[in-house]
Amino acid sequence: MAGKFSKAITPDQVAEWMKQGVALHIVDVREQDEWDSGHIAGAKHMPLGMVSQRHSELNPKQETIIVCRSGNRSGLACEHLESLGYNVVNMTGGMMNWNGSVEC
């Protein structure tokens, strides 16, 4: 898997926390067409290529789950954001392994 990051979570864990009503902060780093095809409700869209310019939109102290299609781009985003001091978690397996609902 791409990227060297400290924390990971599975799509099933994210879905379970959502079902329990846990307030989650999710950032989806996929491209626009991928986002448009379906994303996790409440997620923020920030394509990987924009993370360097838009990271200040995130709270560095708040745990943020980073999502992509398979977990590779989100791993790269986690590595970059961690190097800047952000508290991020990679959703391993990405949307390919997401069984929860999506919105378009």
mmCIF file of N, CA, C and O in Angstrom:
data_model
loop_
_atom_site.group_PDB
_atom_site.id
_atom_site.type_symbol
_atom_site.label_atom_id
_atom_site.label_comp_id
_atom_site.label_asym_id
_atom_site.label_seq_id
_atom_site.Cartn_x
_atom_site.Cartn_y
_atom_site.Cartn_z
ATOM 1 N N MET A 1 0.837 -1.179 0.000
ATOM 2 C CA MET A 1 0.000 0.000 0.000
ATOM 3 C C MET A 1 0.883 1.245 0.000
ATOM 4 O O MET A 1 1.918 1.287 0.625
ATOM 5 N N ALA A 2 0.435 2.250 -0.699
ATOM 6 C CA ALA A 2 1.197 3.501 -0.794
ATOM 7 C C ALA A 2 1.075 4.310 0.486
ATOM 8 O O ALA A 2 0.076 4.249 1.186
ATOM 9 N N GLY A 3 2.082 5.060 0.760
ATOM 10 C CA GLY A 3 2.062 5.952 1.912
ATOM 11 C C GLY A 3 2.471 5.261 3.198
ATOM 12 O O GLY A 3 2.238 4.076 3.383
ATOM 13 N N LYS A 4 3.097 6.022 4.069
ATOM 14 C CA LYS A 4 3.479 5.530 5.394
ATOM 15 C C LYS A 4 2.700 6.367 6.395
ATOM 16 O O LYS A 4 2.958 7.561 6.538
ATOM 17 N N PHE A 5 1.737 5.732 7.050
ATOM 18 C CA PHE A 5 0.858 6.454 7.951
ATOM 19 C C PHE A 5 0.739 5.675 9.251
ATOM 20 O O PHE A 5 1.037 4.489 9.313
ATOM 21 N N SER A 6 0.310 6.350 10.296
ATOM 22 C CA SER A 6 0.283 5.753 11.625
ATOM 23 C C SER A 6 -0.970 4.955 11.944
ATOM 24 O O SER A 6 -0.912 3.955 12.634
ATOM 25 N N LYS A 7 -2.124 5.433 11.430
ATOM 26 C CA LYS A 7 -3.382 4.812 11.840
ATOM 27 C C LYS A 7 -4.216 4.402 10.638
ATOM 28 O O LYS A 7 -4.221 5.080 9.616
ATOM 29 N N ALA A 8 -4.933 3.284 10.811
ATOM 30 C CA ALA A 8 -5.812 2.779 9.765
ATOM 31 C C ALA A 8 -7.118 2.300 10.392
ATOM 32 O O ALA A 8 -7.169 1.951 11.572
ATOM 33 N N ILE A 9 -8.162 2.282 9.568
ATOM 34 C CA ILE A 9 -9.470 1.813 9.986
ATOM 35 C C ILE A 9 -10.096 1.090 8.795
ATOM 36 O O ILE A 9 -9.808 1.434 7.644
ATOM 37 N N THR A 10 -10.924 0.102 9.057
ATOM 38 C CA THR A 10 -11.583 -0.608 7.968
ATOM 39 C C THR A 10 -12.902 0.073 7.611
ATOM 40 O O THR A 10 -13.502 0.761 8.457
ATOM 41 N N PRO A 11 -13.379 -0.127 6.391
ATOM 42 C CA PRO A 11 -14.689 0.410 6.025
ATOM 43 C C PRO A 11 -15.805 -0.096 6.951
ATOM 44 O O PRO A 11 -16.715 0.664 7.283
ATOM 45 N N ASP A 12 -15.713 -1.345 7.388
ATOM 46 C CA ASP A 12 -16.734 -1.888 8.292
ATOM 47 C C ASP A 12 -16.736 -1.156 9.633
ATOM 48 O O ASP A 12 -17.803 -0.908 10.210
ATOM 49 N N GLN A 13 -15.550 -0.798 10.135
ATOM 50 C CA GLN A 13 -15.477 -0.046 11.390
ATOM 51 C C GLN A 13 -16.103 1.338 11.232
ATOM 52 O O GLN A 13 -16.834 1.798 12.107
ATOM 53 N N VAL A 14 -15.826 1.985 10.110
ATOM 54 C CA VAL A 14 -16.402 3.307 9.850
ATOM 55 C C VAL A 14 -17.920 3.196 9.788
ATOM 56 O O VAL A 14 -18.644 3.991 10.409
ATOM 57 N N ALA A 15 -18.429 2.215 9.055
ATOM 58 C CA ALA A 15 -19.880 2.027 8.933
ATOM 59 C C ALA A 15 -20.519 1.756 10.295
ATOM 60 O O ALA A 15 -21.597 2.284 10.595
ATOM 61 N N GLU A 16 -19.851 0.966 11.116
ATOM 62 C CA GLU A 16 -20.389 0.653 12.449
ATOM 63 C C GLU A 16 -20.442 1.906 13.314
ATOM 64 O O GLU A 16 -21.435 2.149 14.003
ATOM 65 N N TRP A 17 -19.396 2.700 13.288
ATOM 66 C CA TRP A 17 -19.388 3.948 14.062
ATOM 67 C C TRP A 17 -20.495 4.877 13.586
ATOM 68 O O TRP A 17 -21.155 5.535 14.384
ATOM 69 N N MET A 18 -20.700 4.943 12.266
ATOM 70 C CA MET A 18 -21.768 5.792 11.730
ATOM 71 C C MET A 18 -23.118 5.297 12.227
ATOM 72 O O MET A 18 -23.977 6.096 12.616
ATOM 73 N N LYS A 19 -23.305 3.982 12.219
ATOM 74 C CA LYS A 19 -24.558 3.386 12.690
ATOM 75 C C LYS A 19 -24.798 3.717 14.165
ATOM 76 O O LYS A 19 -25.928 3.926 14.588
ATOM 77 N N GLN A 20 -23.717 3.800 14.936
ATOM 78 C CA GLN A 20 -23.806 4.116 16.361
ATOM 79 C C GLN A 20 -23.974 5.609 16.616
ATOM 80 O O GLN A 20 -24.137 6.028 17.763
ATOM 81 N N GLY A 21 -23.897 6.415 15.566
ATOM 82 C CA GLY A 21 -24.067 7.853 15.713
ATOM 83 C C GLY A 21 -22.815 8.602 16.117
ATOM 84 O O GLY A 21 -22.880 9.764 16.538
ATOM 85 N N VAL A 22 -21.651 7.962 15.986
ATOM 86 C CA VAL A 22 -20.387 8.630 16.309
ATOM 87 C C VAL A 22 -20.149 9.737 15.274
ATOM 88 O O VAL A 22 -20.297 9.511 14.071
ATOM 89 N N ALA A 23 -19.814 10.925 15.748
ATOM 90 C CA ALA A 23 -19.525 12.039 14.835
ATOM 91 C C ALA A 23 -18.161 11.804 14.185
ATOM 92 O O ALA A 23 -17.145 11.788 14.869
ATOM 93 N N LEU A 24 -18.169 11.605 12.884
ATOM 94 C CA LEU A 24 -16.936 11.328 12.149
ATOM 95 C C LEU A 24 -16.625 12.469 11.186
ATOM 96 O O LEU A 24 -17.534 13.110 10.656
ATOM 97 N N HIS A 25 -15.363 12.686 10.967
ATOM 98 C CA HIS A 25 -14.903 13.669 9.994
ATOM 99 C C HIS A 25 -14.182 12.882 8.905
ATOM 100 O O HIS A 25 -13.143 12.275 9.161
ATOM 101 N N ILE A 26 -14.798 12.872 7.724
ATOM 102 C CA ILE A 26 -14.309 12.056 6.618
ATOM 103 C C ILE A 26 -13.968 12.959 5.441
ATOM 104 O O ILE A 26 -14.743 13.841 5.080
ATOM 105 N N VAL A 27 -12.798 12.713 4.850
ATOM 106 C CA VAL A 27 -12.376 13.429 3.646
ATOM 107 C C VAL A 27 -12.144 12.400 2.551
ATOM 108 O O VAL A 27 -11.405 11.428 2.741
ATOM 109 N N ASP A 28 -12.783 12.611 1.417
ATOM 110 C CA ASP A 28 -12.681 11.731 0.256
ATOM 111 C C ASP A 28 -11.724 12.379 -0.737
ATOM 112 O O ASP A 28 -11.969 13.496 -1.207
ATOM 113 N N VAL A 29 -10.615 11.698 -1.053
ATOM 114 C CA VAL A 29 -9.587 12.277 -1.926
ATOM 115 C C VAL A 29 -9.668 11.768 -3.365
ATOM 116 O O VAL A 29 -8.743 11.970 -4.147
ATOM 117 N N ARG A 30 -10.787 11.151 -3.730
ATOM 118 C CA ARG A 30 -10.946 10.676 -5.106
ATOM 119 C C ARG A 30 -11.211 11.845 -6.056
ATOM 120 O O ARG A 30 -11.525 12.949 -5.635
ATOM 121 N N GLU A 31 -11.136 11.565 -7.338
ATOM 122 C CA GLU A 31 -11.401 12.578 -8.361
ATOM 123 C C GLU A 31 -12.902 12.863 -8.450
ATOM 124 O O GLU A 31 -13.727 12.097 -7.935
ATOM 125 N N GLN A 32 -13.247 13.963 -9.121
ATOM 126 C CA GLN A 32 -14.634 14.418 -9.179
ATOM 127 C C GLN A 32 -15.590 13.348 -9.700
ATOM 128 O O GLN A 32 -16.671 13.147 -9.135
ATOM 129 N N ASP A 33 -15.239 12.653 -10.789
ATOM 130 C CA ASP A 33 -16.141 11.646 -11.347
ATOM 131 C C ASP A 33 -16.371 10.487 -10.375
ATOM 132 O O ASP A 33 -17.472 9.944 -10.291
ATOM 133 N N GLU A 34 -15.337 10.129 -9.612
ATOM 134 C CA GLU A 34 -15.486 9.069 -8.612
ATOM 135 C C GLU A 34 -16.406 9.535 -7.490
ATOM 136 O O GLU A 34 -17.272 8.796 -7.029
ATOM 137 N N TRP A 35 -16.207 10.758 -7.037
ATOM 138 C CA TRP A 35 -17.041 11.361 -5.997
ATOM 139 C C TRP A 35 -18.507 11.395 -6.456
ATOM 140 O O TRP A 35 -19.407 11.020 -5.725
ATOM 141 N N ASP A 36 -18.714 11.834 -7.711
ATOM 142 C CA ASP A 36 -20.067 11.948 -8.255
ATOM 143 C C ASP A 36 -20.775 10.601 -8.362
ATOM 144 O O ASP A 36 -21.998 10.535 -8.292
ATOM 145 N N SER A 37 -20.000 9.532 -8.502
ATOM 146 C CA SER A 37 -20.605 8.202 -8.640
ATOM 147 C C SER A 37 -21.097 7.648 -7.300
ATOM 148 O O SER A 37 -21.795 6.642 -7.271
ATOM 149 N N GLY A 38 -20.747 8.299 -6.212
ATOM 150 C CA GLY A 38 -21.225 7.897 -4.893
ATOM 151 C C GLY A 38 -20.155 8.063 -3.840
ATOM 152 O O GLY A 38 -19.010 7.677 -4.049
ATOM 153 N N HIS A 39 -20.553 8.686 -2.719
ATOM 154 C CA HIS A 39 -19.608 8.930 -1.625
ATOM 155 C C HIS A 39 -20.325 8.752 -0.290
ATOM 156 O O HIS A 39 -21.551 8.714 -0.224
ATOM 157 N N ILE A 40 -19.552 8.662 0.757
ATOM 158 C CA ILE A 40 -20.094 8.496 2.099
ATOM 159 C C ILE A 40 -20.785 9.798 2.506
ATOM 160 O O ILE A 40 -20.225 10.883 2.347
ATOM 161 N N ALA A 41 -21.987 9.660 3.021
ATOM 162 C CA ALA A 41 -22.761 10.829 3.449
ATOM 163 C C ALA A 41 -21.975 11.643 4.469
ATOM 164 O O ALA A 41 -21.387 11.097 5.395
ATOM 165 N N GLY A 42 -21.933 12.951 4.259
ATOM 166 C CA GLY A 42 -21.251 13.844 5.181
ATOM 167 C C GLY A 42 -19.771 14.018 4.929
ATOM 168 O O GLY A 42 -19.117 14.834 5.585
ATOM 169 N N ALA A 43 -19.226 13.258 3.982
ATOM 170 C CA ALA A 43 -17.795 13.378 3.678
ATOM 171 C C ALA A 43 -17.513 14.712 2.979
ATOM 172 O O ALA A 43 -18.377 15.265 2.302
ATOM 173 N N LYS A 44 -16.305 15.181 3.142
ATOM 174 C CA LYS A 44 -15.823 16.390 2.461
ATOM 175 C C LYS A 44 -15.008 15.928 1.261
ATOM 176 O O LYS A 44 -14.191 15.017 1.379
ATOM 177 N N HIS A 45 -15.216 16.557 0.123
ATOM 178 C CA HIS A 45 -14.468 16.189 -1.076
ATOM 179 C C HIS A 45 -13.236 17.079 -1.210
ATOM 180 O O HIS A 45 -13.335 18.305 -1.217
ATOM 181 N N MET A 46 -12.069 16.434 -1.289
ATOM 182 C CA MET A 46 -10.806 17.137 -1.468
ATOM 183 C C MET A 46 -9.896 16.231 -2.300
ATOM 184 O O MET A 46 -9.168 15.403 -1.754
ATOM 185 N N PRO A 47 -9.954 16.345 -3.633
ATOM 186 C CA PRO A 47 -9.129 15.464 -4.476
ATOM 187 C C PRO A 47 -7.668 15.483 -4.043
ATOM 188 O O PRO A 47 -7.153 16.519 -3.597
ATOM 189 N N LEU A 48 -7.012 14.345 -4.170
ATOM 190 C CA LEU A 48 -5.626 14.201 -3.719
ATOM 191 C C LEU A 48 -4.737 15.329 -4.225
ATOM 192 O O LEU A 48 -3.934 15.868 -3.475
ATOM 193 N N GLY A 49 -4.893 15.713 -5.470
ATOM 194 C CA GLY A 49 -4.063 16.771 -6.041
ATOM 195 C C GLY A 49 -4.278 18.141 -5.412
ATOM 196 O O GLY A 49 -3.486 19.050 -5.627
ATOM 197 N N MET A 50 -5.344 18.282 -4.631
ATOM 198 C CA MET A 50 -5.655 19.561 -3.983
ATOM 199 C C MET A 50 -5.308 19.569 -2.497
ATOM 200 O O MET A 50 -5.387 20.621 -1.854
ATOM 201 N N VAL A 51 -4.915 18.432 -1.943
ATOM 202 C CA VAL A 51 -4.672 18.339 -0.503
ATOM 203 C C VAL A 51 -3.604 19.335 -0.045
ATOM 204 O O VAL A 51 -3.765 19.990 0.994
ATOM 205 N N SER A 52 -2.541 19.500 -0.804
ATOM 206 C CA SER A 52 -1.470 20.433 -0.420
ATOM 207 C C SER A 52 -1.973 21.866 -0.328
ATOM 208 O O SER A 52 -1.544 22.620 0.545
ATOM 209 N N GLN A 53 -2.898 22.231 -1.215
ATOM 210 C CA GLN A 53 -3.410 23.601 -1.216
ATOM 211 C C GLN A 53 -4.557 23.798 -0.230
ATOM 212 O O GLN A 53 -4.768 24.900 0.256
ATOM 213 N N ARG A 54 -5.318 22.740 0.049
ATOM 214 C CA ARG A 54 -6.547 22.895 0.836
ATOM 215 C C ARG A 54 -6.470 22.324 2.249
ATOM 216 O O ARG A 54 -7.463 22.355 2.975
ATOM 217 N N HIS A 55 -5.318 21.816 2.677
ATOM 218 C CA HIS A 55 -5.243 21.167 3.987
ATOM 219 C C HIS A 55 -5.651 22.081 5.126
ATOM 220 O O HIS A 55 -6.130 21.611 6.161
ATOM 221 N N SER A 56 -5.526 23.387 4.945
ATOM 222 C CA SER A 56 -5.894 24.313 6.023
ATOM 223 C C SER A 56 -7.395 24.313 6.293
ATOM 224 O O SER A 56 -7.840 24.847 7.313
ATOM 225 N N GLU A 57 -8.189 23.681 5.420
ATOM 226 C CA GLU A 57 -9.627 23.543 5.651
ATOM 227 C C GLU A 57 -9.920 22.503 6.735
ATOM 228 O O GLU A 57 -11.045 22.404 7.206
ATOM 229 N N LEU A 58 -8.914 21.731 7.101
ATOM 230 C CA LEU A 58 -9.068 20.677 8.101
ATOM 231 C C LEU A 58 -8.542 21.149 9.445
ATOM 232 O O LEU A 58 -7.636 21.975 9.511
ATOM 233 N N ASN A 59 -9.084 20.572 10.507
ATOM 234 C CA ASN A 59 -8.614 20.857 11.858
ATOM 235 C C ASN A 59 -7.516 19.849 12.179
ATOM 236 O O ASN A 59 -7.782 18.649 12.261
ATOM 237 N N PRO A 60 -6.276 20.298 12.383
ATOM 238 C CA PRO A 60 -5.182 19.348 12.610
ATOM 239 C C PRO A 60 -5.336 18.512 13.883
ATOM 240 O O PRO A 60 -4.812 17.412 13.968
ATOM 241 N N LYS A 61 -6.080 19.011 14.858
ATOM 242 C CA LYS A 61 -6.250 18.287 16.115
ATOM 243 C C LYS A 61 -7.396 17.270 16.061
ATOM 244 O O LYS A 61 -7.459 16.357 16.868
ATOM 245 N N GLN A 62 -8.279 17.436 15.113
ATOM 246 C CA GLN A 62 -9.452 16.576 14.986
ATOM 247 C C GLN A 62 -9.110 15.335 14.158
ATOM 248 O O GLN A 62 -8.504 15.445 13.094
ATOM 249 N N GLU A 63 -9.468 14.168 14.663
ATOM 250 C CA GLU A 63 -9.210 12.950 13.895
ATOM 251 C C GLU A 63 -10.054 12.960 12.624
ATOM 252 O O GLU A 63 -11.267 13.136 12.681
ATOM 253 N N THR A 64 -9.393 12.782 11.489
ATOM 254 C CA THR A 64 -10.057 12.811 10.191
ATOM 255 C C THR A 64 -9.762 11.507 9.465
ATOM 256 O O THR A 64 -8.604 11.104 9.341
ATOM 257 N N ILE A 65 -10.816 10.870 8.974
ATOM 258 C CA ILE A 65 -10.686 9.625 8.214
ATOM 259 C C ILE A 65 -10.539 9.990 6.741
ATOM 260 O O ILE A 65 -11.360 10.737 6.198
ATOM 261 N N ILE A 66 -9.501 9.475 6.103
ATOM 262 C CA ILE A 66 -9.221 9.766 4.701
ATOM 263 C C ILE A 66 -9.607 8.555 3.854
ATOM 264 O O ILE A 66 -9.220 7.427 4.156
ATOM 265 N N VAL A 67 -10.373 8.813 2.784
ATOM 266 C CA VAL A 67 -10.965 7.761 1.956
ATOM 267 C C VAL A 67 -10.607 7.967 0.486
ATOM 268 O O VAL A 67 -10.568 9.100 0.017
ATOM 269 N N CYS A 68 -10.382 6.858 -0.226
ATOM 270 C CA CYS A 68 -10.259 6.896 -1.685
ATOM 271 C C CYS A 68 -10.922 5.632 -2.238
ATOM 272 O O CYS A 68 -11.723 5.002 -1.563
ATOM 273 N N ARG A 69 -10.577 5.240 -3.447
ATOM 274 C CA ARG A 69 -11.192 4.067 -4.059
ATOM 275 C C ARG A 69 -10.714 2.776 -3.407
ATOM 276 O O ARG A 69 -11.501 1.903 -3.082
ATOM 277 N N SER A 70 -9.386 2.641 -3.202
ATOM 278 C CA SER A 70 -8.846 1.368 -2.720
ATOM 279 C C SER A 70 -7.996 1.482 -1.456
ATOM 280 O O SER A 70 -7.632 0.474 -0.876
ATOM 281 N N GLY A 71 -7.644 2.693 -1.054
ATOM 282 C CA GLY A 71 -6.792 2.898 0.119
ATOM 283 C C GLY A 71 -5.393 3.375 -0.210
ATOM 284 O O GLY A 71 -4.644 3.735 0.681
ATOM 285 N N ASN A 72 -5.029 3.383 -1.497
ATOM 286 C CA ASN A 72 -3.683 3.823 -1.879
ATOM 287 C C ASN A 72 -3.543 5.341 -1.863
ATOM 288 O O ASN A 72 -2.627 5.874 -1.225
ATOM 289 N N ARG A 73 -4.424 6.043 -2.562
ATOM 290 C CA ARG A 73 -4.328 7.512 -2.576
ATOM 291 C C ARG A 73 -4.583 8.080 -1.186
ATOM 292 O O ARG A 73 -3.944 9.052 -0.783
ATOM 293 N N SER A 74 -5.495 7.469 -0.447
ATOM 294 C CA SER A 74 -5.747 7.953 0.914
ATOM 295 C C SER A 74 -4.518 7.725 1.788
ATOM 296 O O SER A 74 -4.212 8.528 2.669
ATOM 297 N N GLY A 75 -3.771 6.655 1.524
ATOM 298 C CA GLY A 75 -2.523 6.413 2.243
ATOM 299 C C GLY A 75 -1.501 7.500 1.968
ATOM 300 O O GLY A 75 -0.816 7.977 2.879
ATOM 301 N N LEU A 76 -1.412 7.923 0.705
ATOM 302 C CA LEU A 76 -0.504 9.020 0.349
ATOM 303 C C LEU A 76 -0.944 10.315 1.016
ATOM 304 O O LEU A 76 -0.120 11.076 1.529
ATOM 305 N N ALA A 77 -2.257 10.568 1.008
ATOM 306 C CA ALA A 77 -2.779 11.777 1.649
ATOM 307 C C ALA A 77 -2.488 11.749 3.147
ATOM 308 O O ALA A 77 -2.086 12.764 3.728
ATOM 309 N N CYS A 78 -2.661 10.586 3.781
ATOM 310 C CA CYS A 78 -2.378 10.463 5.211
ATOM 311 C C CYS A 78 -0.905 10.748 5.498
ATOM 312 O O CYS A 78 -0.586 11.460 6.450
ATOM 313 N N GLU A 79 -0.031 10.184 4.683
ATOM 314 C CA GLU A 79 1.396 10.410 4.881
ATOM 315 C C GLU A 79 1.720 11.908 4.810
ATOM 316 O O GLU A 79 2.422 12.449 5.670
ATOM 317 N N HIS A 80 1.177 12.574 3.812
ATOM 318 C CA HIS A 80 1.428 14.004 3.645
ATOM 319 C C HIS A 80 0.830 14.807 4.797
ATOM 320 O O HIS A 80 1.513 15.658 5.388
ATOM 321 N N LEU A 81 -0.422 14.538 5.128
ATOM 322 C CA LEU A 81 -1.075 15.302 6.189
ATOM 323 C C LEU A 81 -0.431 15.055 7.550
ATOM 324 O O LEU A 81 -0.277 15.991 8.341
ATOM 325 N N GLU A 82 -0.019 13.817 7.820
ATOM 326 C CA GLU A 82 0.689 13.536 9.081
ATOM 327 C C GLU A 82 1.983 14.330 9.167
ATOM 328 O O GLU A 82 2.347 14.834 10.227
ATOM 329 N N SER A 83 2.680 14.464 8.040
ATOM 330 C CA SER A 83 3.941 15.219 8.040
ATOM 331 C C SER A 83 3.707 16.693 8.360
ATOM 332 O O SER A 83 4.612 17.388 8.798
ATOM 333 N N LEU A 84 2.472 17.153 8.158
ATOM 334 C CA LEU A 84 2.104 18.534 8.465
ATOM 335 C C LEU A 84 1.482 18.666 9.854
ATOM 336 O O LEU A 84 1.063 19.754 10.241
ATOM 337 N N GLY A 85 1.387 17.539 10.581
ATOM 338 C CA GLY A 85 0.873 17.579 11.941
ATOM 339 C C GLY A 85 -0.600 17.260 12.099
ATOM 340 O O GLY A 85 -1.168 17.468 13.175
ATOM 341 N N TYR A 86 -1.247 16.728 11.065
ATOM 342 C CA TYR A 86 -2.669 16.400 11.144
ATOM 343 C C TYR A 86 -2.888 15.021 11.751
ATOM 344 O O TYR A 86 -2.062 14.120 11.592
ATOM 345 N N ASN A 87 -4.024 14.863 12.420
ATOM 346 C CA ASN A 87 -4.430 13.606 13.037
ATOM 347 C C ASN A 87 -5.346 12.888 12.049
ATOM 348 O O ASN A 87 -6.547 13.146 12.001
ATOM 349 N N VAL A 88 -4.771 12.014 11.235
ATOM 350 C CA VAL A 88 -5.524 11.362 10.166
ATOM 351 C C VAL A 88 -5.473 9.841 10.284
ATOM 352 O O VAL A 88 -4.545 9.273 10.868
ATOM 353 N N VAL A 89 -6.492 9.208 9.702
ATOM 354 C CA VAL A 89 -6.629 7.752 9.712
ATOM 355 C C VAL A 89 -6.966 7.318 8.290
ATOM 356 O O VAL A 89 -7.882 7.870 7.671
ATOM 357 N N ASN A 90 -6.258 6.332 7.771
ATOM 358 C CA ASN A 90 -6.524 5.818 6.430
ATOM 359 C C ASN A 90 -7.608 4.747 6.489
ATOM 360 O O ASN A 90 -7.509 3.798 7.266
ATOM 361 N N MET A 91 -8.652 4.890 5.650
ATOM 362 C CA MET A 91 -9.670 3.842 5.534
ATOM 363 C C MET A 91 -9.161 2.830 4.511
ATOM 364 O O MET A 91 -9.246 3.031 3.305
ATOM 365 N N THR A 92 -8.575 1.741 5.032
ATOM 366 C CA THR A 92 -7.979 0.722 4.173
ATOM 367 C C THR A 92 -9.056 0.027 3.345
ATOM 368 O O THR A 92 -10.157 -0.200 3.820
ATOM 369 N N GLY A 93 -8.730 -0.281 2.110
ATOM 370 C CA GLY A 93 -9.693 -0.936 1.229
ATOM 371 C C GLY A 93 -10.596 0.043 0.504
ATOM 372 O O GLY A 93 -11.205 -0.289 -0.501
ATOM 373 N N GLY A 94 -10.681 1.262 1.020
ATOM 374 C CA GLY A 94 -11.422 2.330 0.359
ATOM 375 C C GLY A 94 -12.860 2.003 0.016
ATOM 376 O O GLY A 94 -13.485 1.109 0.588
ATOM 377 N N MET A 95 -13.373 2.758 -0.937
ATOM 378 C CA MET A 95 -14.774 2.614 -1.337
ATOM 379 C C MET A 95 -15.041 1.277 -2.018
ATOM 380 O O MET A 95 -16.192 0.837 -2.065
ATOM 381 N N MET A 96 -14.006 0.605 -2.501
ATOM 382 C CA MET A 96 -14.192 -0.723 -3.088
ATOM 383 C C MET A 96 -14.721 -1.707 -2.042
ATOM 384 O O MET A 96 -15.414 -2.666 -2.388
ATOM 385 N N ASN A 97 -14.404 -1.475 -0.784
ATOM 386 C CA ASN A 97 -14.842 -2.357 0.297
ATOM 387 C C ASN A 97 -15.933 -1.737 1.160
ATOM 388 O O ASN A 97 -16.269 -2.276 2.212
ATOM 389 N N TRP A 98 -16.473 -0.609 0.749
ATOM 390 C CA TRP A 98 -17.526 0.084 1.500
ATOM 391 C C TRP A 98 -18.869 -0.591 1.239
ATOM 392 O O TRP A 98 -19.302 -0.688 0.092
ATOM 393 N N ASN A 99 -19.511 -1.053 2.306
ATOM 394 C CA ASN A 99 -20.821 -1.696 2.188
ATOM 395 C C ASN A 99 -21.947 -0.810 2.701
ATOM 396 O O ASN A 99 -23.106 -1.196 2.657
ATOM 397 N N GLY A 100 -21.583 0.362 3.228
ATOM 398 C CA GLY A 100 -22.587 1.286 3.735
ATOM 399 C C GLY A 100 -23.277 2.020 2.612
ATOM 400 O O GLY A 100 -22.986 1.839 1.431
ATOM 401 N N SER A 101 -24.199 2.879 2.982
ATOM 402 C CA SER A 101 -24.929 3.636 1.966
ATOM 403 C C SER A 101 -24.033 4.738 1.404
ATOM 404 O O SER A 101 -23.057 5.146 2.032
ATOM 405 N N VAL A 102 -24.387 5.177 0.216
ATOM 406 C CA VAL A 102 -23.678 6.271 -0.436
ATOM 407 C C VAL A 102 -24.697 7.302 -0.920
ATOM 408 O O VAL A 102 -25.864 6.986 -1.115
ATOM 409 N N GLU A 103 -24.224 8.507 -1.084
ATOM 410 C CA GLU A 103 -25.062 9.530 -1.711
ATOM 411 C C GLU A 103 -24.327 10.041 -2.931
ATOM 412 O O GLU A 103 -23.110 9.970 -3.016
ATOM 413 N N CYS A 104 -25.102 10.515 -3.888
ATOM 414 C CA CYS A 104 -24.517 11.009 -5.150
ATOM 415 C C CYS A 104 -24.709 12.491 -5.269
ATOM 416 O O CYS A 104 -25.543 13.081 -4.688
#
